[in-house]
mmCIF file with all atom_site columns, C-alpha atoms in Angstrom:
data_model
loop_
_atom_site.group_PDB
_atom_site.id
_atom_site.type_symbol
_atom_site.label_atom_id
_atom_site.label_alt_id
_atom_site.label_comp_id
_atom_site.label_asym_id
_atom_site.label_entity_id
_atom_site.label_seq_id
_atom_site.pdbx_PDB_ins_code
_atom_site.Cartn_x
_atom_site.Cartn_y
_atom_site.Cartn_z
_atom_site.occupancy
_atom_site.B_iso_or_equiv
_atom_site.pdbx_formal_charge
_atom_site.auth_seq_id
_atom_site.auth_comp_id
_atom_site.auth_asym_id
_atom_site.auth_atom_id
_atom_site.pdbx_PDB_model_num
ATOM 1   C CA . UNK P 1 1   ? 0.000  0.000   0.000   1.00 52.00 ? 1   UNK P CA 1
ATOM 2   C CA . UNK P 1 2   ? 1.515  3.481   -1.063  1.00 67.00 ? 2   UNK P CA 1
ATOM 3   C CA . UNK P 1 3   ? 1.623  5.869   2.142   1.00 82.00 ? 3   UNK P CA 1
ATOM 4   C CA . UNK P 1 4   ? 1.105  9.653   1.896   1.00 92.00 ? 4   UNK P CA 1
ATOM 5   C CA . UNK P 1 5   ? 4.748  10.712  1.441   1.00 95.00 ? 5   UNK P CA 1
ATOM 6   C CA . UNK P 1 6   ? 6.450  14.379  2.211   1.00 97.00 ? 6   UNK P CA 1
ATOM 7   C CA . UNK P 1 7   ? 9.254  14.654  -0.143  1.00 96.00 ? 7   UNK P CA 1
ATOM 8   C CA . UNK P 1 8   ? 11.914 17.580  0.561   1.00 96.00 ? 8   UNK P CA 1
ATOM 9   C CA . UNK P 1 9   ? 14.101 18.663  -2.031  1.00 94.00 ? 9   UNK P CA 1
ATOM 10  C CA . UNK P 1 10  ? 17.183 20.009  -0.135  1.00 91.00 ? 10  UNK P CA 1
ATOM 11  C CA . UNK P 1 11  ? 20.197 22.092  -1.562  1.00 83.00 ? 11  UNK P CA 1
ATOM 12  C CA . UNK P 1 12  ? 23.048 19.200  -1.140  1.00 81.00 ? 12  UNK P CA 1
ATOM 13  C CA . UNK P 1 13  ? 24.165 17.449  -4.676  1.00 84.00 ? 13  UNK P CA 1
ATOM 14  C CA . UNK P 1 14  ? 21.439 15.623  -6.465  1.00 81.00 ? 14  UNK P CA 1
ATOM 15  C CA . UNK P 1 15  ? 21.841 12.629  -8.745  1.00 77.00 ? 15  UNK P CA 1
ATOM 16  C CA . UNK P 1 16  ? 18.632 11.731  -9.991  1.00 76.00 ? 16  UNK P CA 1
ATOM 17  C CA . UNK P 1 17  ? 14.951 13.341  -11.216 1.00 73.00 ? 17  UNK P CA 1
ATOM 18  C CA . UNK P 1 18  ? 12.676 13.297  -7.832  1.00 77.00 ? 18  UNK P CA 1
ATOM 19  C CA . UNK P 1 19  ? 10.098 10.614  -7.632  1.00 77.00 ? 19  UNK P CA 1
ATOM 20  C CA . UNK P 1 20  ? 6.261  11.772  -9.469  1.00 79.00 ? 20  UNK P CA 1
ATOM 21  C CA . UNK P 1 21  ? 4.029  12.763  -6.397  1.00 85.00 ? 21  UNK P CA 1
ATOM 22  C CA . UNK P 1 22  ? 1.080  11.258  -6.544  1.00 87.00 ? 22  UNK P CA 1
ATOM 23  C CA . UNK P 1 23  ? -2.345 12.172  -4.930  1.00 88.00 ? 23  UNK P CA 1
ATOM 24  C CA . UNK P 1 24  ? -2.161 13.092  -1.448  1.00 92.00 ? 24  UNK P CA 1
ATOM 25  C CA . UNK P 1 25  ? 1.934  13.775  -1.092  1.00 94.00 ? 25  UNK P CA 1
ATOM 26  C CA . UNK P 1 26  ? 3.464  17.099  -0.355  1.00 96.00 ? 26  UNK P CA 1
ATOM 27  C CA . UNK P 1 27  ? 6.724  18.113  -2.041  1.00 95.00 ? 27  UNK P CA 1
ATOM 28  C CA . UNK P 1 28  ? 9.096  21.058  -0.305  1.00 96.00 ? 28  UNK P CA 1
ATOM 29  C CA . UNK P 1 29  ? 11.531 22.937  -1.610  1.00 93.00 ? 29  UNK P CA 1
ATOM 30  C CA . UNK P 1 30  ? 14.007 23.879  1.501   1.00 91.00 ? 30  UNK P CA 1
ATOM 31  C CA . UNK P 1 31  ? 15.719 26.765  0.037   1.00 84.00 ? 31  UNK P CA 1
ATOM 32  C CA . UNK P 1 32  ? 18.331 25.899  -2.852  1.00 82.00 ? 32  UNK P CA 1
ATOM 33  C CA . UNK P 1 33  ? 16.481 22.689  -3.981  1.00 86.00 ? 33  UNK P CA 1
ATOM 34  C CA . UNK P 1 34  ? 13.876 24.911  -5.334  1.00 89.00 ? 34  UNK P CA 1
ATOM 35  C CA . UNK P 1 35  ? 16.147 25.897  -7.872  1.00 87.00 ? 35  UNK P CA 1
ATOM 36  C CA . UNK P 1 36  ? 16.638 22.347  -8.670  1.00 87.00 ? 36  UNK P CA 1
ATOM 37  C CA . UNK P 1 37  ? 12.699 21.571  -8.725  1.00 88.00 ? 37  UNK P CA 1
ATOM 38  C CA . UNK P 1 38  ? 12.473 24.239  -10.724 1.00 85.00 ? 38  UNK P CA 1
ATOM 39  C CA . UNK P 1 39  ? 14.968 22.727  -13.653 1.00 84.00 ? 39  UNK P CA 1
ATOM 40  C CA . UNK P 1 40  ? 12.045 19.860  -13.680 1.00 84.00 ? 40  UNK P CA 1
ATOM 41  C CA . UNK P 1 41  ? 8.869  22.073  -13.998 1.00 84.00 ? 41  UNK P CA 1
ATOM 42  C CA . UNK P 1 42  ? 7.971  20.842  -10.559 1.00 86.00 ? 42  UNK P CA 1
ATOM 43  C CA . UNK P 1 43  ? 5.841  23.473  -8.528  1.00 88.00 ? 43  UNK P CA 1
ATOM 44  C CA . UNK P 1 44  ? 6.514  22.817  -4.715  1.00 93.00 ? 44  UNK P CA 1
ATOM 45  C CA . UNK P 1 45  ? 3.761  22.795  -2.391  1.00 94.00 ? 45  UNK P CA 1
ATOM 46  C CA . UNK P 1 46  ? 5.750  25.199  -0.424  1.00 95.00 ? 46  UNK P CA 1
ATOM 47  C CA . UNK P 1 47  ? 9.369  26.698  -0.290  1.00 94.00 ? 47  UNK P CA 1
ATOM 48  C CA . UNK P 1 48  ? 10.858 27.280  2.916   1.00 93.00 ? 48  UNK P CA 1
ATOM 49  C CA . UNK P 1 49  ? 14.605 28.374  4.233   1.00 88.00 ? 49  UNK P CA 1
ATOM 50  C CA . UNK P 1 50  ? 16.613 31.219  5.065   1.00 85.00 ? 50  UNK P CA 1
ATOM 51  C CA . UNK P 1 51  ? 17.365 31.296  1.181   1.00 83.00 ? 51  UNK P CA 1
ATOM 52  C CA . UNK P 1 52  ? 21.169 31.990  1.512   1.00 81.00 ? 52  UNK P CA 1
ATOM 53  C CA . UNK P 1 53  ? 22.005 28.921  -0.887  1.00 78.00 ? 53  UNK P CA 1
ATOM 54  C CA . UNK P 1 54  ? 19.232 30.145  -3.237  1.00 75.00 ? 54  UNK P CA 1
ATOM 55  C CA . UNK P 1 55  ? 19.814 33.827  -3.033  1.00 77.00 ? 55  UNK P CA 1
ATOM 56  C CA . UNK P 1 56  ? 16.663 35.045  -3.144  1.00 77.00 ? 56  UNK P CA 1
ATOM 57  C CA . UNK P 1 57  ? 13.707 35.003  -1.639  1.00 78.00 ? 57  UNK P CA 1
ATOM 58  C CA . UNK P 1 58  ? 10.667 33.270  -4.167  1.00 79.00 ? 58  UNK P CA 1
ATOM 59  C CA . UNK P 1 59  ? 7.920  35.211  -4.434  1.00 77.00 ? 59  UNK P CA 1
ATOM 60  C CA . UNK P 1 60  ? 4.054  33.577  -3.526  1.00 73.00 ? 60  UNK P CA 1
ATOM 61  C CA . UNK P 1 61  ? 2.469  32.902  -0.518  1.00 68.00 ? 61  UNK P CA 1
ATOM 62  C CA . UNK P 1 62  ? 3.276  29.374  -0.375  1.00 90.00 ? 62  UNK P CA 1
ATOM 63  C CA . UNK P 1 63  ? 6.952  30.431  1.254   1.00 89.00 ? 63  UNK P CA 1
ATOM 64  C CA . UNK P 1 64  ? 8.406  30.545  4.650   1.00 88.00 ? 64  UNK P CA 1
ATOM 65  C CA . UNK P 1 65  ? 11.281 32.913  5.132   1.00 90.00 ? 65  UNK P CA 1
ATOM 66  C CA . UNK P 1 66  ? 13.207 31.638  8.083   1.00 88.00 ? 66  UNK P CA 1
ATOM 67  C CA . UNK P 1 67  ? 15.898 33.557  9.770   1.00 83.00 ? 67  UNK P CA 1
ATOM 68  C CA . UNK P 1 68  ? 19.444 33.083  8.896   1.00 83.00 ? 68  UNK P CA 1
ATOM 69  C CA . UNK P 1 69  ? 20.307 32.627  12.434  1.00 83.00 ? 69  UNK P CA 1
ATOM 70  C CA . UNK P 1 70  ? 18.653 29.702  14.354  1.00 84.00 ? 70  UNK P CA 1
ATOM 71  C CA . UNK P 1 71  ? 18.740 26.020  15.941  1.00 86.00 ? 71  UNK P CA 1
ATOM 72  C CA . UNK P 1 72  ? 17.817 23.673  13.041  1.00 89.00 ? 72  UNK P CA 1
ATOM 73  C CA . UNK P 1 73  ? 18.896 23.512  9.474   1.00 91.00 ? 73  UNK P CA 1
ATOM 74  C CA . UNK P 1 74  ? 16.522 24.587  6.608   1.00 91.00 ? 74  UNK P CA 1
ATOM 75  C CA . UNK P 1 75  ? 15.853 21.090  5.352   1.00 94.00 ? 75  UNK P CA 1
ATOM 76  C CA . UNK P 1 76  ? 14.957 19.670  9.607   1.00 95.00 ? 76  UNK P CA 1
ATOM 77  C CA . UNK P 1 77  ? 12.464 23.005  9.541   1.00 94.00 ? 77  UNK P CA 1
ATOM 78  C CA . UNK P 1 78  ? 10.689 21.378  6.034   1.00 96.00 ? 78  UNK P CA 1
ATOM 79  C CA . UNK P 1 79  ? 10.720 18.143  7.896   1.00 97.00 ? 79  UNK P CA 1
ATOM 80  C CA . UNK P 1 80  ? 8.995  19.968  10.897  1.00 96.00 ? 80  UNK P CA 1
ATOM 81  C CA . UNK P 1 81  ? 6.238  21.323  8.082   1.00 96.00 ? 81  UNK P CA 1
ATOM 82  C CA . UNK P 1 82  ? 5.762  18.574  6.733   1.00 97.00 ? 82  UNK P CA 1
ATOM 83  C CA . UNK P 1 83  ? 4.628  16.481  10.332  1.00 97.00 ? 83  UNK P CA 1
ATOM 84  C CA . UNK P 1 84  ? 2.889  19.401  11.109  1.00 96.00 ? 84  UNK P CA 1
ATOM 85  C CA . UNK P 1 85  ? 0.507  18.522  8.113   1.00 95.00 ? 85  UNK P CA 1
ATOM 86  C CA . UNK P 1 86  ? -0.221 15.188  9.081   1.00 96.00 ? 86  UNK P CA 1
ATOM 87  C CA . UNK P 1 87  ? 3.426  13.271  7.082   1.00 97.00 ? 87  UNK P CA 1
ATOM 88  C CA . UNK P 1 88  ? 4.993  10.786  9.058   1.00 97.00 ? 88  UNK P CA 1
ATOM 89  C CA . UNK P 1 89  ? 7.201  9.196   5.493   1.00 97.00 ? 89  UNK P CA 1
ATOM 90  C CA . UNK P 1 90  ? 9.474  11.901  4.174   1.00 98.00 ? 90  UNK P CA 1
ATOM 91  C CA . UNK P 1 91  ? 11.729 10.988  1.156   1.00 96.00 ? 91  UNK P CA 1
ATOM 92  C CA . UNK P 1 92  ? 14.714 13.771  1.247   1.00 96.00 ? 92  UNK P CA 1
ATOM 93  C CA . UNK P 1 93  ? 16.624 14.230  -2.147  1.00 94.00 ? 93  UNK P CA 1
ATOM 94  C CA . UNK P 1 94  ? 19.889 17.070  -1.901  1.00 92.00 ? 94  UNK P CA 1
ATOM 95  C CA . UNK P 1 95  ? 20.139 15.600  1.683   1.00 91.00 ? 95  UNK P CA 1
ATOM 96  C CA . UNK P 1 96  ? 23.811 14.219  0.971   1.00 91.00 ? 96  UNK P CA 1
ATOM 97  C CA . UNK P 1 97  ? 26.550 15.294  -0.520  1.00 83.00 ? 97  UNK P CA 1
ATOM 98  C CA . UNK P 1 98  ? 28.434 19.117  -0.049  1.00 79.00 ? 98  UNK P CA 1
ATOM 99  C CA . UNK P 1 99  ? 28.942 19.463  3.254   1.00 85.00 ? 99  UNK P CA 1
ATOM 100 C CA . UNK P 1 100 ? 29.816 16.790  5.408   1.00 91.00 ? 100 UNK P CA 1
ATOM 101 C CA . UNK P 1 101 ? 27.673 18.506  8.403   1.00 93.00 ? 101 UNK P CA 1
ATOM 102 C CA . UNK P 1 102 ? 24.545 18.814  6.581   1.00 90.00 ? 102 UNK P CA 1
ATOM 103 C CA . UNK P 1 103 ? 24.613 15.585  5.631   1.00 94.00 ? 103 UNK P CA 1
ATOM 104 C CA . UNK P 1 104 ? 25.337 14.465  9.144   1.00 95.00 ? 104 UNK P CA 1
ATOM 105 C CA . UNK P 1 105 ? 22.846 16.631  10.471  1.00 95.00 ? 105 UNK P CA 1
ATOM 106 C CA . UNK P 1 106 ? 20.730 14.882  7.793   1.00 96.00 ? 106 UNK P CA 1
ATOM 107 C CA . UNK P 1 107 ? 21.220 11.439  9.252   1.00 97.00 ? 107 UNK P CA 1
ATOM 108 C CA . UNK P 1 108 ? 19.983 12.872  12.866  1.00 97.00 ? 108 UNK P CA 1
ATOM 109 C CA . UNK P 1 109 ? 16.406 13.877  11.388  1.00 97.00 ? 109 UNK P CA 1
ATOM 110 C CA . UNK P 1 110 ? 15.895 10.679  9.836   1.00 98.00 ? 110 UNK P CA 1
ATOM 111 C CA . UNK P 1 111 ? 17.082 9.268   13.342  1.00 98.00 ? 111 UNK P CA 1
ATOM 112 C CA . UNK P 1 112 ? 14.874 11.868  15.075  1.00 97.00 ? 112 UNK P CA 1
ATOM 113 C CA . UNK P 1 113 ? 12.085 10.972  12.697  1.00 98.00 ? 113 UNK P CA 1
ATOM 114 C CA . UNK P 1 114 ? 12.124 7.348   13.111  1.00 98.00 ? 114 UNK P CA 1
ATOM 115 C CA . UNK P 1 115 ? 12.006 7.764   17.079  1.00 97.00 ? 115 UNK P CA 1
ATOM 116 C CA . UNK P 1 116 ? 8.751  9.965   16.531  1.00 97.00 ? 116 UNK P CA 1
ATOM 117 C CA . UNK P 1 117 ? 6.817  6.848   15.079  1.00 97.00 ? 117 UNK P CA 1
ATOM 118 C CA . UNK P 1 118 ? 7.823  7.698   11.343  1.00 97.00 ? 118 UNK P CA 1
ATOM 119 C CA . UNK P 1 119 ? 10.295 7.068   8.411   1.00 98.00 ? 119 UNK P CA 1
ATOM 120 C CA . UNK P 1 120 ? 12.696 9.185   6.506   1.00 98.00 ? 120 UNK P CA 1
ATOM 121 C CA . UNK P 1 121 ? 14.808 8.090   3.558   1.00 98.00 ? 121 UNK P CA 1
ATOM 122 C CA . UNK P 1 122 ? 18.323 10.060  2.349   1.00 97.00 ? 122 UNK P CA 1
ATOM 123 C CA . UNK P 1 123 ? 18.381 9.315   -1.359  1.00 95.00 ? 123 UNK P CA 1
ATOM 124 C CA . UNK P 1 124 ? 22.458 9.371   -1.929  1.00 93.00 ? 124 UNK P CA 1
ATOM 125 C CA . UNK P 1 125 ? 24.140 8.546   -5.352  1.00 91.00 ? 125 UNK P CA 1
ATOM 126 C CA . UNK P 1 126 ? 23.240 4.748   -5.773  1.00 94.00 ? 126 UNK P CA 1
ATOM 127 C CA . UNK P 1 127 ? 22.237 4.099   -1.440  1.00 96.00 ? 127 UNK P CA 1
ATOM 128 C CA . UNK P 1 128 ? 19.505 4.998   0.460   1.00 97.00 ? 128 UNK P CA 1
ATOM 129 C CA . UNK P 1 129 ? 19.752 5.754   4.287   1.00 98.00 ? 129 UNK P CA 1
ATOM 130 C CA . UNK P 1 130 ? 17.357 5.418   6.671   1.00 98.00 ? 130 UNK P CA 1
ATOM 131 C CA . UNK P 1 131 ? 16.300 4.753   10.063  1.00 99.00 ? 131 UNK P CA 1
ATOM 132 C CA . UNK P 1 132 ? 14.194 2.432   12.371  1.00 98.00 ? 132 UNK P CA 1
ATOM 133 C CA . UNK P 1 133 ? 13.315 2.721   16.183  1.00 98.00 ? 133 UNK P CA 1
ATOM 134 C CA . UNK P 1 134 ? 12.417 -0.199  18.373  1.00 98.00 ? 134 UNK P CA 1
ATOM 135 C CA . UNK P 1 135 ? 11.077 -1.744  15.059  1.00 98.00 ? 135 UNK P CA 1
ATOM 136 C CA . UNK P 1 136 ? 11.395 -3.970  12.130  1.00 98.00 ? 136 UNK P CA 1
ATOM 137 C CA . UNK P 1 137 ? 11.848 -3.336  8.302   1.00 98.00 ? 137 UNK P CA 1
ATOM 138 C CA . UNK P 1 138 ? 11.174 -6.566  5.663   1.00 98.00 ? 138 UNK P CA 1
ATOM 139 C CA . UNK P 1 139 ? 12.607 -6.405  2.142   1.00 98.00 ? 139 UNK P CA 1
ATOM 140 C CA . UNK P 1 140 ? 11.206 -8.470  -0.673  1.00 98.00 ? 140 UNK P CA 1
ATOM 141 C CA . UNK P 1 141 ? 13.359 -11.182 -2.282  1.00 98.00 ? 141 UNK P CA 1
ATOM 142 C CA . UNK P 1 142 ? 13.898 -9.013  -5.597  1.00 97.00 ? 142 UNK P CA 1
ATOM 143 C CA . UNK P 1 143 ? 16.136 -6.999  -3.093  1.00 97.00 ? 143 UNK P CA 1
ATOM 144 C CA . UNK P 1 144 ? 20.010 -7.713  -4.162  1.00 97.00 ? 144 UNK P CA 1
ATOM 145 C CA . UNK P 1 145 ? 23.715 -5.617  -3.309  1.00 98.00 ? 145 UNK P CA 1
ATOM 146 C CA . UNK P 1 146 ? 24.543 -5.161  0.389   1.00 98.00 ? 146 UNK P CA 1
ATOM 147 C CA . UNK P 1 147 ? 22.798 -3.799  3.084   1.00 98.00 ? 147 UNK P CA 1
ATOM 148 C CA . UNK P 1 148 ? 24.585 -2.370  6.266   1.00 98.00 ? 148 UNK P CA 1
ATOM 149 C CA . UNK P 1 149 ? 23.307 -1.602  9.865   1.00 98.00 ? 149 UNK P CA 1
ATOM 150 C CA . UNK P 1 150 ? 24.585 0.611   12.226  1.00 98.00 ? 150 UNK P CA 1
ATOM 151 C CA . UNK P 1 151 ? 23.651 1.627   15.702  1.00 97.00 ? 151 UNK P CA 1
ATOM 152 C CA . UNK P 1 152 ? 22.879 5.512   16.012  1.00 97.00 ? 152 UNK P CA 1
ATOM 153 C CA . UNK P 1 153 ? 22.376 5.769   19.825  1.00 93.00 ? 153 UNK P CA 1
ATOM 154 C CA . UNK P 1 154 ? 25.113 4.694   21.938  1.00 95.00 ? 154 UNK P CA 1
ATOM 155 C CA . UNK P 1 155 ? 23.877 0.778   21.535  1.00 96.00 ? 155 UNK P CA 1
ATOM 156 C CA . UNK P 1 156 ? 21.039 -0.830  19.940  1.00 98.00 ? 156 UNK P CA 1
ATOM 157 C CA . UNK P 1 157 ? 19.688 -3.715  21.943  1.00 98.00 ? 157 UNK P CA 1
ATOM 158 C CA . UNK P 1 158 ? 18.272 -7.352  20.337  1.00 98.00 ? 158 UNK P CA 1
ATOM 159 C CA . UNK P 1 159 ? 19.226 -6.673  17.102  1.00 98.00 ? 159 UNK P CA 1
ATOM 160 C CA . UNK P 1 160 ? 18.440 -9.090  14.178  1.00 98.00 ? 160 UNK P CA 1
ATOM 161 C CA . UNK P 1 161 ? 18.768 -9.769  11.026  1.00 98.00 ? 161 UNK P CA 1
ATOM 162 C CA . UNK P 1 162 ? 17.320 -12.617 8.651   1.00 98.00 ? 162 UNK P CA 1
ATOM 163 C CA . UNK P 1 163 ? 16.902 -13.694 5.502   1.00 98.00 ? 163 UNK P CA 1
ATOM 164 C CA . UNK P 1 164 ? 20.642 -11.864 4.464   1.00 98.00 ? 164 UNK P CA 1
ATOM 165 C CA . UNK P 1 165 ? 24.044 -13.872 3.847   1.00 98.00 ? 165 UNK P CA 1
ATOM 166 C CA . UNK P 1 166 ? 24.691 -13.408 7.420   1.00 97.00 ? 166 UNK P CA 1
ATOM 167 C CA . UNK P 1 167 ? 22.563 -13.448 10.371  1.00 96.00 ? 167 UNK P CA 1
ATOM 168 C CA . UNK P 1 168 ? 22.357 -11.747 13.689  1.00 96.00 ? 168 UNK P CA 1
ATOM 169 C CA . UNK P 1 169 ? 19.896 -12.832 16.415  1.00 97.00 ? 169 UNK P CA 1
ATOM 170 C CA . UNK P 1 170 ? 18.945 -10.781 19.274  1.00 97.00 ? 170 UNK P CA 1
ATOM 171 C CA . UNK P 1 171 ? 22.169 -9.146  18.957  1.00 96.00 ? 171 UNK P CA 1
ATOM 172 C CA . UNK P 1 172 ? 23.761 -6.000  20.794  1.00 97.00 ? 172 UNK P CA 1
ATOM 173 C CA . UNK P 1 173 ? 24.789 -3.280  18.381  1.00 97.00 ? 173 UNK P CA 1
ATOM 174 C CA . UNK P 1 174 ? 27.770 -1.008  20.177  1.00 97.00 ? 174 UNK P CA 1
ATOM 175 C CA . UNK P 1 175 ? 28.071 2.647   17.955  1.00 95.00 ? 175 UNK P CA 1
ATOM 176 C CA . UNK P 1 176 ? 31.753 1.624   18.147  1.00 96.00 ? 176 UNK P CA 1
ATOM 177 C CA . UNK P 1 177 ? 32.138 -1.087  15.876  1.00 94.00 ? 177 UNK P CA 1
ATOM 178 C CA . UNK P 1 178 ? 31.624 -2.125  12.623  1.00 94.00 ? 178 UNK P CA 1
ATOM 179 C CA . UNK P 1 179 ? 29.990 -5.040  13.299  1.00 93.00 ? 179 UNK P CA 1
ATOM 180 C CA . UNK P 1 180 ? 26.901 -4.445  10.778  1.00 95.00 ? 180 UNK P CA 1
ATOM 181 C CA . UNK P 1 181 ? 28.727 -3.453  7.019   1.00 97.00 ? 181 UNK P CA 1
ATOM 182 C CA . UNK P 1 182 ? 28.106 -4.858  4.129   1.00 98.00 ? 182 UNK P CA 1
ATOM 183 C CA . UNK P 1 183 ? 25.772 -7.860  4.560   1.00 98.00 ? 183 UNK P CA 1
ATOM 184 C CA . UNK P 1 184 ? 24.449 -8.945  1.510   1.00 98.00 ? 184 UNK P CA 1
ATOM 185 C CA . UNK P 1 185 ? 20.770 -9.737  0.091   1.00 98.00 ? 185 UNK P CA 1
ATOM 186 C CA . UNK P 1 186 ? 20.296 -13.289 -1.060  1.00 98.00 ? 186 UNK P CA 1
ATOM 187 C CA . UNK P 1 187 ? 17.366 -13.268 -2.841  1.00 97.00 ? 187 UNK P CA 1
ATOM 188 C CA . UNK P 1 188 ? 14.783 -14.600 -0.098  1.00 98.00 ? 188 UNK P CA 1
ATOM 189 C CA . UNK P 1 189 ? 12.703 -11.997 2.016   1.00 98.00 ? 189 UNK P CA 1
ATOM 190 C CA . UNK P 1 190 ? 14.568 -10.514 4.285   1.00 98.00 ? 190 UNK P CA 1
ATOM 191 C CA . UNK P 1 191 ? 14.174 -8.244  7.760   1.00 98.00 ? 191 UNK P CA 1
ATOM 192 C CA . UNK P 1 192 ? 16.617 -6.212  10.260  1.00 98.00 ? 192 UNK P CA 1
ATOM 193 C CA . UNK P 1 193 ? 14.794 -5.249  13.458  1.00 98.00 ? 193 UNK P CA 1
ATOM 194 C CA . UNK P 1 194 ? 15.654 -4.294  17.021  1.00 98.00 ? 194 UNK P CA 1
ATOM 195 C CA . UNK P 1 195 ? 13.848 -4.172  20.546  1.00 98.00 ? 195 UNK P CA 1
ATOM 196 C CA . UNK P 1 196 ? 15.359 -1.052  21.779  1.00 98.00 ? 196 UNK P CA 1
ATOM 197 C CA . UNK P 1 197 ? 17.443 1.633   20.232  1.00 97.00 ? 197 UNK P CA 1
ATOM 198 C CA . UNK P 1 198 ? 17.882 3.135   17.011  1.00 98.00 ? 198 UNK P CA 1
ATOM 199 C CA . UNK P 1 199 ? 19.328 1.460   13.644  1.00 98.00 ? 199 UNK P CA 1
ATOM 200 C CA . UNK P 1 200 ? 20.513 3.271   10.206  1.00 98.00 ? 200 UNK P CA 1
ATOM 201 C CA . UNK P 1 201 ? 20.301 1.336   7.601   1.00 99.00 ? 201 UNK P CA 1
ATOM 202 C CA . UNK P 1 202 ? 21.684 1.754   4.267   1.00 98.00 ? 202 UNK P CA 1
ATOM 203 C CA . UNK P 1 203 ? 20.685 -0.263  1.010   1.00 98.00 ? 203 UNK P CA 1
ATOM 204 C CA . UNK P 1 204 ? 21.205 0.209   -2.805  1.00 97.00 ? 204 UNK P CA 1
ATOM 205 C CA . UNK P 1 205 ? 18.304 2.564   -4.532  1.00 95.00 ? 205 UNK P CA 1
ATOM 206 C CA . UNK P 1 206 ? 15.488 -0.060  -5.591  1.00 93.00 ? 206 UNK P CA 1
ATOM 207 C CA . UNK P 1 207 ? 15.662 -2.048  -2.587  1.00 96.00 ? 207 UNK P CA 1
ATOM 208 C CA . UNK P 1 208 ? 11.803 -3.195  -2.079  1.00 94.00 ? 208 UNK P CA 1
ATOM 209 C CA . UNK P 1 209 ? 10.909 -2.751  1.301   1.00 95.00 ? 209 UNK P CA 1
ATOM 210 C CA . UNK P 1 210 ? 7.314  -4.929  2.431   1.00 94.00 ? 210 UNK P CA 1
ATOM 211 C CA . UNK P 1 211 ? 4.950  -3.318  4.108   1.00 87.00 ? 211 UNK P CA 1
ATOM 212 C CA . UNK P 1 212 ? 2.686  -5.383  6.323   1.00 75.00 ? 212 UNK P CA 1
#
């Protein structure tokens, strides 16, 4: 079943067209990826930033003019919008890339957002990152190329993974190891979950996850 999705357009690098919206999604621009919607003839549903990677401030009233100083980064204020309307999946494209901090500051509101109930997705060059909290994630057997785990708070607690070319079971995930890199799909349905704590995840663009 396709869920409502929030997609944010940041200012990072992009590598591919943005996915077609369909009914019922929302699609922000957070300040220099509308310039990059805007090379697709895609109208955002709103435009929002401080504008200092754009340069100028877009005229129309769908647009939030946030002040250069503040607390969160333009594309964690879209993501704010964007649950504010109801959006718990947010697909973030321009979220890697450029600067190393605001694509590590990236990574933290995909964390944040999975520990609110929800889902974000980085789309990088050929990987997507993304997050899980006290949960589980399935992945259909088309799924192939390596998938890696990683724990984002200090450890992630009864970690597991099945259906992959190696297996964990009820597993505890230190942040200081590597422990979780590069296992590989096998062409069977596949999960990673854990019981407590929070997991990134990172698997090739394409990857199928199943939704119960």
């Amino acid at each position: 079943m396709k869920r409502a999705t929030c997609y944010i357009i940041a200012a990072g690098e992009h590598y591919s067209a943005p996915s077609e919206p369909d009914s019922g999604d929302m699609v922000i621009a957070a300040d220099g990826g509308y310039d990059y919607l805007c090379g697709f003839n895609i109208k955002p549903d709103l435009i929002i930033g401080d504008f200092d990677s754009l340069g100028l401030v877009p005229s129309g009233s769908s647009v939030i003019k946030l002040p250069a100083v503040k607390d969160n980064t333009d594309t964690e204020a879209a993501i704010e919008e964007g649950w504010r309307r109801g959006y718990k999946r947010f697909v973030i494209y321009g979220g890697t890339g450029g600067r190393m901090d605001h694509t590590m500051a990236n990574i933290q509101c995909i964390a944040g957002i999975a520990k609110r109930g929800g889902r974000g997705f980085l789309i990088s060059r050929d990987s997507v990152i993304t997050a899980i909290c006290n949960d589980t994630v399935k992945f259909s057997p088309e799924s192939s190329g390596f998938i890696s785990v990683f724990s984002h708070g200090e450890e992630a607690v009864g970690v597991t993974e099945k259906g992959l070319k190696y297996h964990l079971s009820n597993a505890l995930l230190p942040n200081t190891v590597s422990l979780g890199v590069s296992n590989e799909f096998t062409g069977v349905e596949s999960l990673v979950s854990v019981k407590e704590g929070t997991l990134l995840i990172i698997y090739p663009i394409g990857t199928e996850e199943i939704y119960d």
